[in-house]
Amino acid sequence: MSDEAEAPTGVFFPEQTKESIISAVGRFEEQGIDILPENCRKNAERFSKKRFCDEFRDYVMQKYDEMSV
């Protein structure tokens, strides 16, 4: 089971159309999906500036080390 299924943060819909959104809202209501603020925050932190900077620095240093060998 995926993290999204265990800690949902929303409901996906395939197109940006009125019908698609209505369908997604229907699924949300039928399934009783429990969207918790802490799950939303954890998901949003995947896109934080700190994470980006840390991973970018690590990538650059890895490539630099590979060139130095």
mmCIF file of C-alpha atoms in Angstrom:
data_model
loop_
_atom_site.group_PDB
_atom_site.id
_atom_site.type_symbol
_atom_site.label_atom_id
_atom_site.label_comp_id
_atom_site.label_asym_id
_atom_site.label_seq_id
_atom_site.Cartn_x
_atom_site.Cartn_y
_atom_site.Cartn_z
ATOM 1 C CA MET A 1 0.000 0.000 0.000
ATOM 2 C CA SER A 2 1.351 3.422 -0.929
ATOM 3 C CA ASP A 3 1.923 6.305 1.482
ATOM 4 C CA GLU A 4 -0.783 8.274 -0.335
ATOM 5 C CA ALA A 5 -3.333 5.552 0.431
ATOM 6 C CA GLU A 6 -2.280 5.451 4.084
ATOM 7 C CA ALA A 7 -2.057 9.228 4.534
ATOM 8 C CA PRO A 8 -4.206 10.884 1.849
ATOM 9 C CA THR A 9 -3.814 14.580 1.140
ATOM 10 C CA GLY A 10 -6.433 14.939 -1.558
ATOM 11 C CA VAL A 11 -8.288 13.270 -4.392
ATOM 12 C CA PHE A 12 -6.860 13.099 -7.906
ATOM 13 C CA PHE A 13 -8.929 13.916 -10.968
ATOM 14 C CA PRO A 14 -7.748 13.268 -14.534
ATOM 15 C CA GLU A 15 -8.878 16.478 -16.238
ATOM 16 C CA GLN A 16 -9.556 20.063 -15.277
ATOM 17 C CA THR A 17 -13.203 19.856 -16.184
ATOM 18 C CA LYS A 18 -16.382 20.388 -14.216
ATOM 19 C CA GLU A 19 -17.355 16.729 -14.667
ATOM 20 C CA SER A 20 -13.994 15.430 -13.475
ATOM 21 C CA ILE A 21 -14.056 17.590 -10.351
ATOM 22 C CA ILE A 22 -17.652 16.590 -9.578
ATOM 23 C CA SER A 23 -16.619 12.937 -9.884
ATOM 24 C CA ALA A 24 -13.630 13.453 -7.566
ATOM 25 C CA VAL A 25 -15.785 15.169 -4.949
ATOM 26 C CA GLY A 26 -18.238 12.270 -5.193
ATOM 27 C CA ARG A 27 -15.430 9.738 -4.596
ATOM 28 C CA PHE A 28 -14.187 11.812 -1.678
ATOM 29 C CA GLU A 29 -17.625 11.847 -0.063
ATOM 30 C CA GLU A 30 -18.420 8.174 -0.788
ATOM 31 C CA GLN A 31 -15.110 6.833 0.495
ATOM 32 C CA GLY A 32 -15.051 9.007 3.619
ATOM 33 C CA ILE A 33 -11.439 9.966 2.974
ATOM 34 C CA ASP A 34 -9.880 11.479 6.102
ATOM 35 C CA ILE A 35 -7.472 14.259 5.106
ATOM 36 C CA LEU A 36 -5.447 15.330 8.126
ATOM 37 C CA PRO A 37 -3.506 18.613 8.334
ATOM 38 C CA GLU A 38 -0.335 16.825 9.482
ATOM 39 C CA ASN A 39 -0.399 14.628 6.367
ATOM 40 C CA CYS A 40 -0.786 17.687 4.144
ATOM 41 C CA ARG A 41 2.125 19.410 5.875
ATOM 42 C CA LYS A 42 4.362 16.330 5.571
ATOM 43 C CA ASN A 43 3.540 16.084 1.882
ATOM 44 C CA ALA A 44 4.225 19.795 1.317
ATOM 45 C CA GLU A 45 7.612 19.520 3.039
ATOM 46 C CA ARG A 46 8.760 17.323 0.134
ATOM 47 C CA PHE A 47 8.860 20.576 -1.864
ATOM 48 C CA SER A 48 10.559 22.779 0.735
ATOM 49 C CA LYS A 49 13.362 25.173 -0.125
ATOM 50 C CA LYS A 50 15.613 23.445 2.435
ATOM 51 C CA ARG A 51 15.095 20.025 0.866
ATOM 52 C CA PHE A 52 15.757 21.411 -2.596
ATOM 53 C CA CYS A 53 18.980 23.127 -1.472
ATOM 54 C CA ASP A 54 20.194 20.070 0.447
ATOM 55 C CA GLU A 55 19.556 17.670 -2.421
ATOM 56 C CA PHE A 56 20.968 20.052 -5.025
ATOM 57 C CA ARG A 57 24.148 20.545 -2.971
ATOM 58 C CA ASP A 58 24.507 16.783 -2.485
ATOM 59 C CA TYR A 59 24.079 16.192 -6.221
ATOM 60 C CA VAL A 60 26.662 18.840 -7.157
ATOM 61 C CA MET A 61 29.152 17.499 -4.608
ATOM 62 C CA GLN A 62 28.648 13.939 -5.874
ATOM 63 C CA LYS A 63 29.347 15.041 -9.452
ATOM 64 C CA TYR A 64 32.355 17.084 -8.316
ATOM 65 C CA ASP A 65 33.750 14.060 -6.469
ATOM 66 C CA GLU A 66 33.246 11.908 -9.569
ATOM 67 C CA MET A 67 35.230 14.409 -11.662
ATOM 68 C CA SER A 68 38.048 14.494 -9.114
ATOM 69 C CA VAL A 69 38.710 10.752 -9.311
#
